[in-house]
JSON list of C-alpha atoms in Angstrom, two decimals:
[
{"chain": "A", "resi": 1417, "resn": "MET", "atom": "CA", "xyz": [0.00, 0.00, 0.00]},
{"chain": "A", "resi": 1418, "resn": "LYS", "atom": "CA", "xyz": [1.33, 3.42, -1.00]},
{"chain": "A", "resi": 1419, "resn": "ARG", "atom": "CA", "xyz": [2.28, 5.87, 1.74]},
{"chain": "A", "resi": 1420, "resn": "TYR", "atom": "CA", "xyz": [1.31, 9.28, 0.42]},
{"chain": "A", "resi": 1421, "resn": "VAL", "atom": "CA", "xyz": [3.11, 12.37, 1.68]},
{"chain": "A", "resi": 1422, "resn": "ASP", "atom": "CA", "xyz": [2.30, 16.04, 1.07]},
{"chain": "A", "resi": 1423, "resn": "LEU", "atom": "CA", "xyz": [5.48, 17.89, 1.97]},
{"chain": "A", "resi": 1424, "resn": "LYS", "atom": "CA", "xyz": [3.95, 21.34, 1.97]},
{"chain": "A", "resi": 1425, "resn": "LEU", "atom": "CA", "xyz": [0.90, 22.70, 3.74]},
{"chain": "A", "resi": 1426, "resn": "ARG", "atom": "CA", "xyz": [1.09, 26.47, 4.17]},
{"chain": "A", "resi": 1427, "resn": "PRO", "atom": "CA", "xyz": [-1.72, 27.40, 6.60]},
{"chain": "A", "resi": 1428, "resn": "SER", "atom": "CA", "xyz": [-2.72, 31.03, 6.27]},
{"chain": "A", "resi": 1429, "resn": "SER", "atom": "CA", "xyz": [-3.25, 31.13, 10.04]},
{"chain": "A", "resi": 1430, "resn": "GLU", "atom": "CA", "xyz": [-2.53, 28.89, 13.00]},
{"chain": "A", "resi": 1431, "resn": "SER", "atom": "CA", "xyz": [-6.25, 28.35, 13.51]},
{"chain": "A", "resi": 1432, "resn": "GLU", "atom": "CA", "xyz": [-6.53, 26.75, 10.04]},
{"chain": "A", "resi": 1433, "resn": "LEU", "atom": "CA", "xyz": [-4.01, 24.01, 10.82]},
{"chain": "A", "resi": 1434, "resn": "PRO", "atom": "CA", "xyz": [-6.22, 21.47, 12.66]},
{"chain": "A", "resi": 1435, "resn": "SER", "atom": "CA", "xyz": [-8.87, 21.41, 9.92]},
{"chain": "A", "resi": 1436, "resn": "MET", "atom": "CA", "xyz": [-6.19, 21.20, 7.21]},
{"chain": "A", "resi": 1437, "resn": "ILE", "atom": "CA", "xyz": [-4.57, 18.24, 8.95]},
{"chain": "A", "resi": 1438, "resn": "GLU", "atom": "CA", "xyz": [-7.92, 16.50, 9.31]},
{"chain": "A", "resi": 1439, "resn": "GLU", "atom": "CA", "xyz": [-8.65, 17.04, 5.61]},
{"chain": "A", "resi": 1440, "resn": "ALA", "atom": "CA", "xyz": [-5.23, 15.65, 4.68]},
{"chain": "A", "resi": 1441, "resn": "ARG", "atom": "CA", "xyz": [-5.78, 12.58, 6.85]},
{"chain": "A", "resi": 1442, "resn": "ARG", "atom": "CA", "xyz": [-9.19, 11.93, 5.30]},
{"chain": "A", "resi": 1443, "resn": "ALA", "atom": "CA", "xyz": [-7.72, 12.47, 1.83]},
{"chain": "A", "resi": 1444, "resn": "GLY", "atom": "CA", "xyz": [-5.34, 9.56, 2.39]},
{"chain": "A", "resi": 1445, "resn": "PHE", "atom": "CA", "xyz": [-2.04, 11.15, 3.36]},
{"chain": "A", "resi": 1446, "resn": "SER", "atom": "CA", "xyz": [0.12, 9.36, 5.93]},
{"chain": "A", "resi": 1447, "resn": "ALA", "atom": "CA", "xyz": [2.30, 12.39, 6.59]},
{"chain": "A", "resi": 1448, "resn": "VAL", "atom": "CA", "xyz": [2.35, 16.11, 5.81]},
{"chain": "A", "resi": 1449, "resn": "GLY", "atom": "CA", "xyz": [4.95, 18.83, 6.00]},
{"chain": "A", "resi": 1450, "resn": "VAL", "atom": "CA", "xyz": [3.81, 22.04, 7.65]},
{"chain": "A", "resi": 1451, "resn": "VAL", "atom": "CA", "xyz": [5.40, 25.41, 6.92]},
{"chain": "A", "resi": 1452, "resn": "SER", "atom": "CA", "xyz": [5.56, 27.03, 10.33]},
{"chain": "A", "resi": 1453, "resn": "PRO", "atom": "CA", "xyz": [7.83, 29.52, 12.11]},
{"chain": "A", "resi": 1454, "resn": "SER", "atom": "CA", "xyz": [8.14, 26.95, 14.89]},
{"chain": "A", "resi": 1455, "resn": "SER", "atom": "CA", "xyz": [9.57, 23.45, 14.51]},
{"chain": "A", "resi": 1456, "resn": "ASP", "atom": "CA", "xyz": [7.33, 22.30, 17.39]},
{"chain": "A", "resi": 1457, "resn": "LEU", "atom": "CA", "xyz": [4.11, 20.93, 15.92]},
{"chain": "A", "resi": 1458, "resn": "PRO", "atom": "CA", "xyz": [1.10, 19.40, 17.68]},
{"chain": "A", "resi": 1459, "resn": "GLU", "atom": "CA", "xyz": [0.39, 15.68, 17.40]},
{"chain": "A", "resi": 1460, "resn": "PHE", "atom": "CA", "xyz": [-2.58, 14.31, 15.47]},
{"chain": "A", "resi": 1461, "resn": "ARG", "atom": "CA", "xyz": [-3.83, 10.75, 15.49]},
{"chain": "A", "resi": 1462, "resn": "GLY", "atom": "CA", "xyz": [-3.49, 8.86, 12.22]},
{"chain": "A", "resi": 1463, "resn": "ILE", "atom": "CA", "xyz": [-1.11, 11.22, 10.45]},
{"chain": "A", "resi": 1464, "resn": "ASP", "atom": "CA", "xyz": [2.49, 12.36, 10.96]},
{"chain": "A", "resi": 1465, "resn": "LEU", "atom": "CA", "xyz": [3.36, 16.06, 10.99]},
{"chain": "A", "resi": 1466, "resn": "VAL", "atom": "CA", "xyz": [6.85, 17.28, 10.16]},
{"chain": "A", "resi": 1467, "resn": "PRO", "atom": "CA", "xyz": [8.23, 20.84, 10.22]},
{"chain": "A", "resi": 1468, "resn": "VAL", "atom": "CA", "xyz": [9.33, 22.17, 6.82]},
{"chain": "A", "resi": 1469, "resn": "ALA", "atom": "CA", "xyz": [10.61, 25.53, 5.65]},
{"chain": "A", "resi": 1470, "resn": "GLU", "atom": "CA", "xyz": [10.07, 27.49, 2.45]},
{"chain": "A", "resi": 1471, "resn": "VAL", "atom": "CA", "xyz": [12.25, 30.53, 1.83]},
{"chain": "A", "resi": 1472, "resn": "GLU", "atom": "CA", "xyz": [12.30, 33.24, -0.80]},
{"chain": "A", "resi": 1473, "resn": "GLY", "atom": "CA", "xyz": [15.65, 33.67, -2.47]},
{"chain": "A", "resi": 1474, "resn": "LEU", "atom": "CA", "xyz": [18.94, 33.10, -0.67]},
{"chain": "A", "resi": 1475, "resn": "ARG", "atom": "CA", "xyz": [17.70, 33.68, 2.88]},
{"chain": "A", "resi": 1476, "resn": "ARG", "atom": "CA", "xyz": [18.70, 30.59, 4.87]},
{"chain": "A", "resi": 1477, "resn": "PRO", "atom": "CA", "xyz": [16.12, 29.52, 7.49]},
{"chain": "A", "resi": 1478, "resn": "ARG", "atom": "CA", "xyz": [16.89, 29.20, 11.17]},
{"chain": "A", "resi": 1479, "resn": "GLY", "atom": "CA", "xyz": [15.87, 26.09, 13.07]},
{"chain": "A", "resi": 1480, "resn": "ARG", "atom": "CA", "xyz": [15.69, 22.37, 12.38]},
{"chain": "A", "resi": 1481, "resn": "TYR", "atom": "CA", "xyz": [13.47, 21.26, 9.53]},
{"chain": "A", "resi": 1482, "resn": "ALA", "atom": "CA", "xyz": [12.88, 17.93, 7.83]},
{"chain": "A", "resi": 1483, "resn": "TYR", "atom": "CA", "xyz": [12.74, 19.62, 4.43]},
{"chain": "A", "resi": 1484, "resn": "VAL", "atom": "CA", "xyz": [13.90, 23.02, 3.19]},
{"chain": "A", "resi": 1485, "resn": "SER", "atom": "CA", "xyz": [12.79, 24.40, -0.17]},
{"chain": "A", "resi": 1486, "resn": "ALA", "atom": "CA", "xyz": [13.75, 27.69, -1.78]},
{"chain": "A", "resi": 1487, "resn": "VAL", "atom": "CA", "xyz": [11.88, 29.83, -4.30]},
{"chain": "A", "resi": 1488, "resn": "PRO", "atom": "CA", "xyz": [14.25, 31.64, -6.69]},
{"chain": "A", "resi": 1489, "resn": "ARG", "atom": "CA", "xyz": [13.31, 35.01, -8.14]},
{"chain": "A", "resi": 1490, "resn": "ASP", "atom": "CA", "xyz": [15.45, 34.71, -11.26]},
{"chain": "A", "resi": 1491, "resn": "LEU", "atom": "CA", "xyz": [17.82, 32.32, -13.02]},
{"chain": "A", "resi": 1492, "resn": "SER", "atom": "CA", "xyz": [20.91, 33.73, -11.31]},
{"chain": "A", "resi": 1493, "resn": "GLU", "atom": "CA", "xyz": [19.36, 33.09, -7.91]},
{"chain": "A", "resi": 1494, "resn": "ALA", "atom": "CA", "xyz": [18.27, 29.60, -9.00]},
{"chain": "A", "resi": 1495, "resn": "ARG", "atom": "CA", "xyz": [21.85, 28.74, -9.92]},
{"chain": "A", "resi": 1496, "resn": "SER", "atom": "CA", "xyz": [23.13, 29.99, -6.57]},
{"chain": "A", "resi": 1497, "resn": "LEU", "atom": "CA", "xyz": [20.48, 28.00, -4.69]},
{"chain": "A", "resi": 1498, "resn": "SER", "atom": "CA", "xyz": [21.28, 24.86, -6.68]},
{"chain": "A", "resi": 1499, "resn": "LYS", "atom": "CA", "xyz": [24.77, 24.98, -5.15]},
{"chain": "A", "resi": 1500, "resn": "ALA", "atom": "CA", "xyz": [23.60, 25.66, -1.58]},
{"chain": "A", "resi": 1501, "resn": "ARG", "atom": "CA", "xyz": [24.17, 22.83, 0.87]},
{"chain": "A", "resi": 1502, "resn": "TRP", "atom": "CA", "xyz": [21.09, 23.65, 2.95]},
{"chain": "A", "resi": 1503, "resn": "VAL", "atom": "CA", "xyz": [18.59, 23.49, 0.06]},
{"chain": "A", "resi": 1504, "resn": "ASP", "atom": "CA", "xyz": [16.69, 20.23, -0.35]},
{"chain": "A", "resi": 1505, "resn": "ALA", "atom": "CA", "xyz": [14.54, 21.40, -3.26]},
{"chain": "A", "resi": 1506, "resn": "LEU", "atom": "CA", "xyz": [14.24, 24.24, -5.73]},
{"chain": "A", "resi": 1507, "resn": "VAL", "atom": "CA", "xyz": [10.63, 25.39, -6.10]},
{"chain": "A", "resi": 1508, "resn": "LEU", "atom": "CA", "xyz": [9.42, 26.08, -9.65]},
{"chain": "A", "resi": 1509, "resn": "PRO", "atom": "CA", "xyz": [6.56, 28.54, -9.04]},
{"chain": "A", "resi": 1510, "resn": "ALA", "atom": "CA", "xyz": [3.75, 29.69, -11.32]},
{"chain": "A", "resi": 1511, "resn": "PRO", "atom": "CA", "xyz": [2.75, 31.94, -12.95]},
{"chain": "A", "resi": 1512, "resn": "ARG", "atom": "CA", "xyz": [5.87, 33.36, -14.56]},
{"chain": "A", "resi": 1513, "resn": "LYS", "atom": "CA", "xyz": [7.37, 34.08, -17.97]},
{"chain": "A", "resi": 1514, "resn": "THR", "atom": "CA", "xyz": [11.04, 33.27, -17.39]},
{"chain": "A", "resi": 1515, "resn": "ILE", "atom": "CA", "xyz": [13.04, 30.05, -17.08]},
{"chain": "A", "resi": 1516, "resn": "LEU", "atom": "CA", "xyz": [14.37, 29.15, -13.63]},
{"chain": "A", "resi": 1517, "resn": "LEU", "atom": "CA", "xyz": [15.78, 25.70, -14.40]},
{"chain": "A", "resi": 1518, "resn": "ASP", "atom": "CA", "xyz": [18.37, 25.40, -17.17]},
{"chain": "A", "resi": 1519, "resn": "SER", "atom": "CA", "xyz": [21.06, 22.79, -17.80]},
{"chain": "A", "resi": 1520, "resn": "PRO", "atom": "CA", "xyz": [23.73, 24.28, -15.46]},
{"chain": "A", "resi": 1521, "resn": "THR", "atom": "CA", "xyz": [21.20, 24.61, -12.64]},
{"chain": "A", "resi": 1522, "resn": "ALA", "atom": "CA", "xyz": [19.95, 21.05, -13.11]},
{"chain": "A", "resi": 1523, "resn": "ARG", "atom": "CA", "xyz": [23.51, 19.76, -13.21]},
{"chain": "A", "resi": 1524, "resn": "PHE", "atom": "CA", "xyz": [24.28, 21.38, -9.84]},
{"chain": "A", "resi": 1525, "resn": "LEU", "atom": "CA", "xyz": [21.03, 20.05, -8.34]},
{"chain": "A", "resi": 1526, "resn": "ASN", "atom": "CA", "xyz": [21.99, 16.57, -9.45]},
{"chain": "A", "resi": 1527, "resn": "MET", "atom": "CA", "xyz": [25.47, 16.93, -7.97]},
{"chain": "A", "resi": 1528, "resn": "ARG", "atom": "CA", "xyz": [24.00, 18.06, -4.64]},
{"chain": "A", "resi": 1529, "resn": "ARG", "atom": "CA", "xyz": [21.33, 15.33, -4.64]},
{"chain": "A", "resi": 1530, "resn": "SER", "atom": "CA", "xyz": [18.64, 18.02, -4.52]},
{"chain": "A", "resi": 1531, "resn": "LEU", "atom": "CA", "xyz": [15.11, 17.99, -5.93]},
{"chain": "A", "resi": 1532, "resn": "VAL", "atom": "CA", "xyz": [12.74, 20.23, -7.83]},
{"chain": "A", "resi": 1533, "resn": "GLU", "atom": "CA", "xyz": [9.30, 20.96, -6.38]},
{"chain": "A", "resi": 1534, "resn": "ILE", "atom": "CA", "xyz": [6.06, 22.02, -8.00]},
{"chain": "A", "resi": 1535, "resn": "ARG", "atom": "CA", "xyz": [3.22, 23.32, -5.83]},
{"chain": "A", "resi": 1536, "resn": "LEU", "atom": "CA", "xyz": [0.04, 22.23, -7.58]},
{"chain": "A", "resi": 1537, "resn": "SER", "atom": "CA", "xyz": [-1.99, 24.95, -5.87]},
{"chain": "A", "resi": 1538, "resn": "ASP", "atom": "CA", "xyz": [0.01, 27.41, -7.98]},
{"chain": "A", "resi": 1539, "resn": "LEU", "atom": "CA", "xyz": [-1.43, 25.94, -11.17]},
{"chain": "A", "resi": 1540, "resn": "LEU", "atom": "CA", "xyz": [-4.99, 26.16, -9.88]},
{"chain": "A", "resi": 1541, "resn": "SER", "atom": "CA", "xyz": [-4.60, 29.86, -9.11]},
{"chain": "A", "resi": 1542, "resn": "VAL", "atom": "CA", "xyz": [-2.94, 30.95, -12.37]},
{"chain": "A", "resi": 1543, "resn": "PRO", "atom": "CA", "xyz": [-5.14, 33.37, -14.35]},
{"chain": "A", "resi": 1544, "resn": "PRO", "atom": "CA", "xyz": [-6.46, 31.65, -17.52]},
{"chain": "A", "resi": 1545, "resn": "ALA", "atom": "CA", "xyz": [-4.63, 34.12, -19.77]},
{"chain": "A", "resi": 1546, "resn": "GLN", "atom": "CA", "xyz": [-1.29, 33.10, -18.22]},
{"chain": "A", "resi": 1547, "resn": "LEU", "atom": "CA", "xyz": [-1.86, 29.36, -17.82]},
{"chain": "A", "resi": 1548, "resn": "SER", "atom": "CA", "xyz": [-0.69, 28.24, -21.26]},
{"chain": "A", "resi": 1549, "resn": "GLU", "atom": "CA", "xyz": [2.66, 30.06, -21.00]},
{"chain": "A", "resi": 1550, "resn": "SER", "atom": "CA", "xyz": [3.20, 28.90, -17.41]},
{"chain": "A", "resi": 1551, "resn": "LEU", "atom": "CA", "xyz": [2.58, 25.27, -18.37]},
{"chain": "A", "resi": 1552, "resn": "ARG", "atom": "CA", "xyz": [4.90, 25.56, -21.36]},
{"chain": "A", "resi": 1553, "resn": "ILE", "atom": "CA", "xyz": [7.73, 26.81, -19.15]},
{"chain": "A", "resi": 1554, "resn": "LEU", "atom": "CA", "xyz": [7.16, 24.15, -16.49]},
{"chain": "A", "resi": 1555, "resn": "ARG", "atom": "CA", "xyz": [7.08, 21.34, -19.06]},
{"chain": "A", "resi": 1556, "resn": "LEU", "atom": "CA", "xyz": [10.34, 22.60, -20.53]},
{"chain": "A", "resi": 1557, "resn": "GLU", "atom": "CA", "xyz": [11.95, 22.74, -17.08]},
{"chain": "A", "resi": 1558, "resn": "LEU", "atom": "CA", "xyz": [10.72, 19.25, -16.21]},
{"chain": "A", "resi": 1559, "resn": "SER", "atom": "CA", "xyz": [12.28, 17.89, -19.38]},
{"chain": "A", "resi": 1560, "resn": "VAL", "atom": "CA", "xyz": [15.60, 19.44, -18.30]},
{"chain": "A", "resi": 1561, "resn": "ALA", "atom": "CA", "xyz": [15.21, 17.94, -14.82]},
{"chain": "A", "resi": 1562, "resn": "ARG", "atom": "CA", "xyz": [14.58, 14.48, -16.30]},
{"chain": "A", "resi": 1563, "resn": "LYS", "atom": "CA", "xyz": [17.59, 14.81, -18.60]},
{"chain": "A", "resi": 1564, "resn": "TYR", "atom": "CA", "xyz": [19.90, 15.42, -15.63]},
{"chain": "A", "resi": 1565, "resn": "GLY", "atom": "CA", "xyz": [18.24, 12.95, -13.28]},
{"chain": "A", "resi": 1566, "resn": "VAL", "atom": "CA", "xyz": [16.82, 15.51, -10.85]},
{"chain": "A", "resi": 1567, "resn": "PRO", "atom": "CA", "xyz": [13.86, 14.00, -8.93]},
{"chain": "A", "resi": 1568, "resn": "LEU", "atom": "CA", "xyz": [10.53, 15.81, -8.77]},
{"chain": "A", "resi": 1569, "resn": "VAL", "atom": "CA", "xyz": [8.39, 16.19, -5.66]},
{"chain": "A", "resi": 1570, "resn": "LEU", "atom": "CA", "xyz": [4.80, 17.36, -6.01]},
{"chain": "A", "resi": 1571, "resn": "THR", "atom": "CA", "xyz": [3.15, 19.23, -3.16]},
{"chain": "A", "resi": 1572, "resn": "SER", "atom": "CA", "xyz": [-0.28, 20.72, -2.74]},
{"chain": "A", "resi": 1573, "resn": "GLY", "atom": "CA", "xyz": [1.05, 23.98, -1.31]},
{"chain": "A", "resi": 1574, "resn": "ALA", "atom": "CA", "xyz": [-2.38, 24.25, 0.29]},
{"chain": "A", "resi": 1575, "resn": "SER", "atom": "CA", "xyz": [-3.09, 27.35, 2.37]},
{"chain": "A", "resi": 1576, "resn": "SER", "atom": "CA", "xyz": [-6.62, 26.45, 3.52]},
{"chain": "A", "resi": 1577, "resn": "PRO", "atom": "CA", "xyz": [-8.69, 23.28, 4.08]},
{"chain": "A", "resi": 1578, "resn": "VAL", "atom": "CA", "xyz": [-10.45, 23.63, 0.71]},
{"chain": "A", "resi": 1579, "resn": "ASP", "atom": "CA", "xyz": [-7.06, 23.48, -1.05]},
{"chain": "A", "resi": 1580, "resn": "VAL", "atom": "CA", "xyz": [-6.30, 20.02, 0.38]},
{"chain": "A", "resi": 1581, "resn": "MET", "atom": "CA", "xyz": [-6.97, 17.30, -2.20]},
{"chain": "A", "resi": 1582, "resn": "GLN", "atom": "CA", "xyz": [-6.63, 13.54, -2.46]},
{"chain": "A", "resi": 1583, "resn": "PRO", "atom": "CA", "xyz": [-3.22, 12.36, -3.68]},
{"chain": "A", "resi": 1584, "resn": "ILE", "atom": "CA", "xyz": [-4.82, 10.70, -6.70]},
{"chain": "A", "resi": 1585, "resn": "VAL", "atom": "CA", "xyz": [-6.43, 14.01, -7.68]},
{"chain": "A", "resi": 1586, "resn": "LEU", "atom": "CA", "xyz": [-3.08, 15.80, -7.35]},
{"chain": "A", "resi": 1587, "resn": "ALA", "atom": "CA", "xyz": [-1.38, 13.12, -9.46]},
{"chain": "A", "resi": 1588, "resn": "SER", "atom": "CA", "xyz": [-4.11, 13.46, -12.10]},
{"chain": "A", "resi": 1589, "resn": "LEU", "atom": "CA", "xyz": [-3.61, 17.23, -12.23]},
{"chain": "A", "resi": 1590, "resn": "ALA", "atom": "CA", "xyz": [0.13, 16.84, -12.66]},
{"chain": "A", "resi": 1591, "resn": "SER", "atom": "CA", "xyz": [-0.30, 14.21, -15.33]},
{"chain": "A", "resi": 1592, "resn": "SER", "atom": "CA", "xyz": [-2.90, 16.11, -17.36]},
{"chain": "A", "resi": 1593, "resn": "LEU", "atom": "CA", "xyz": [-1.47, 19.63, -17.04]},
{"chain": "A", "resi": 1594, "resn": "LEU", "atom": "CA", "xyz": [2.26, 18.91, -17.05]},
{"chain": "A", "resi": 1595, "resn": "GLY", "atom": "CA", "xyz": [2.41, 15.72, -19.10]},
{"chain": "A", "resi": 1596, "resn": "ILE", "atom": "CA", "xyz": [4.05, 13.76, -16.28]},
{"chain": "A", "resi": 1597, "resn": "PRO", "atom": "CA", "xyz": [3.67, 9.98, -16.68]},
{"chain": "A", "resi": 1598, "resn": "TRP", "atom": "CA", "xyz": [1.15, 8.61, -14.19]},
{"chain": "A", "resi": 1599, "resn": "HIS", "atom": "CA", "xyz": [3.62, 6.38, -12.32]},
{"chain": "A", "resi": 1600, "resn": "SER", "atom": "CA", "xyz": [6.05, 9.30, -11.99]},
{"chain": "A", "resi": 1601, "resn": "ALA", "atom": "CA", "xyz": [3.34, 11.61, -10.65]},
{"chain": "A", "resi": 1602, "resn": "VAL", "atom": "CA", "xyz": [2.35, 9.02, -8.04]},
{"chain": "A", "resi": 1603, "resn": "ALA", "atom": "CA", "xyz": [6.00, 8.49, -7.04]},
{"chain": "A", "resi": 1604, "resn": "SER", "atom": "CA", "xyz": [6.39, 12.27, -6.62]},
{"chain": "A", "resi": 1605, "resn": "LEU", "atom": "CA", "xyz": [3.64, 12.14, -3.99]},
{"chain": "A", "resi": 1606, "resn": "SER", "atom": "CA", "xyz": [4.75, 8.94, -2.28]},
{"chain": "A", "resi": 1607, "resn": "ASP", "atom": "CA", "xyz": [8.16, 7.32, -2.73]},
{"chain": "A", "resi": 1608, "resn": "ILE", "atom": "CA", "xyz": [10.16, 10.51, -3.27]},
{"chain": "A", "resi": 1609, "resn": "PRO", "atom": "CA", "xyz": [8.77, 12.59, -0.37]},
{"chain": "A", "resi": 1610, "resn": "ALA", "atom": "CA", "xyz": [8.90, 9.48, 1.85]},
{"chain": "A", "resi": 1611, "resn": "MET", "atom": "CA", "xyz": [12.62, 9.27, 1.03]},
{"chain": "A", "resi": 1612, "resn": "VAL", "atom": "CA", "xyz": [12.98, 12.88, 2.17]},
{"chain": "A", "resi": 1613, "resn": "LEU", "atom": "CA", "xyz": [11.30, 12.18, 5.51]},
{"chain": "A", "resi": 1614, "resn": "SER", "atom": "CA", "xyz": [13.29, 9.00, 6.07]},
{"chain": "A", "resi": 1615, "resn": "GLY", "atom": "CA", "xyz": [16.49, 11.05, 6.08]},
{"chain": "A", "resi": 1616, "resn": "GLU", "atom": "CA", "xyz": [17.85, 9.18, 3.07]},
{"chain": "A", "resi": 1617, "resn": "LEU", "atom": "CA", "xyz": [18.08, 12.39, 1.02]},
{"chain": "A", "resi": 1618, "resn": "ARG", "atom": "CA", "xyz": [20.11, 14.19, 3.70]},
{"chain": "A", "resi": 1619, "resn": "LEU", "atom": "CA", "xyz": [22.42, 11.18, 4.12]},
{"chain": "A", "resi": 1620, "resn": "SER", "atom": "CA", "xyz": [23.12, 11.04, 0.38]},
{"chain": "A", "resi": 1621, "resn": "LYS", "atom": "CA", "xyz": [23.78, 14.81, 0.34]},
{"chain": "A", "resi": 1622, "resn": "ARG", "atom": "CA", "xyz": [26.28, 14.42, 3.18]},
{"chain": "A", "resi": 1623, "resn": "GLY", "atom": "CA", "xyz": [28.10, 11.76, 1.20]},
{"chain": "A", "resi": 1624, "resn": "VAL", "atom": "CA", "xyz": [28.37, 14.10, -1.76]},
{"chain": "A", "resi": 1625, "resn": "LEU", "atom": "CA", "xyz": [29.61, 16.95, 0.44]},
{"chain": "A", "resi": 1626, "resn": "ARG", "atom": "CA", "xyz": [32.30, 14.78, 1.99]},
{"chain": "A", "resi": 1627, "resn": "GLU", "atom": "CA", "xyz": [33.56, 13.94, -1.48]},
{"chain": "A", "resi": 1628, "resn": "ALA", "atom": "CA", "xyz": [33.45, 17.57, -2.66]}
]
């Protein structure tokens, strides 16, 4: 049986968290990552909660987190983040009109054993007039990531209970909008984020850093 993991819930307020966690549990997730200023999270029956961090640009977070993702503002910043030891994943946001993942960036991500992340809530909030261009850019970037062996993790990026969806629905969105093969979309919501939470990703990154 698949263990589904949503590595990124972004509650708009602390009061939203309990209902978001309950929705995620009912949707079929075994674990969720919660973006929170505190690494101390409450316990909920039937689902694991882990502290995660999302930062804008090169600002390194303080505290201990199971997963740290960074949102670049331009290609130069993306290249710098791809070399950063503390970054687990580079977020590819939408909407936008510029490339954030090119061959040099993907090569560095591969060397650092880092991932790329797509928040599916981004795609659902893109204005219709910008959706086609945003999808074109993301598909191009995903082809570059595949070429260089950079794993993809899909997250909901949910900010309220209504944004929380079943993992199968999220996989279907990724497959239909981004052209991701079904088995790859499912793995990006199960096997790959589970690897992150197991600590395997951090261990492999340490091995790379010792060799560097």
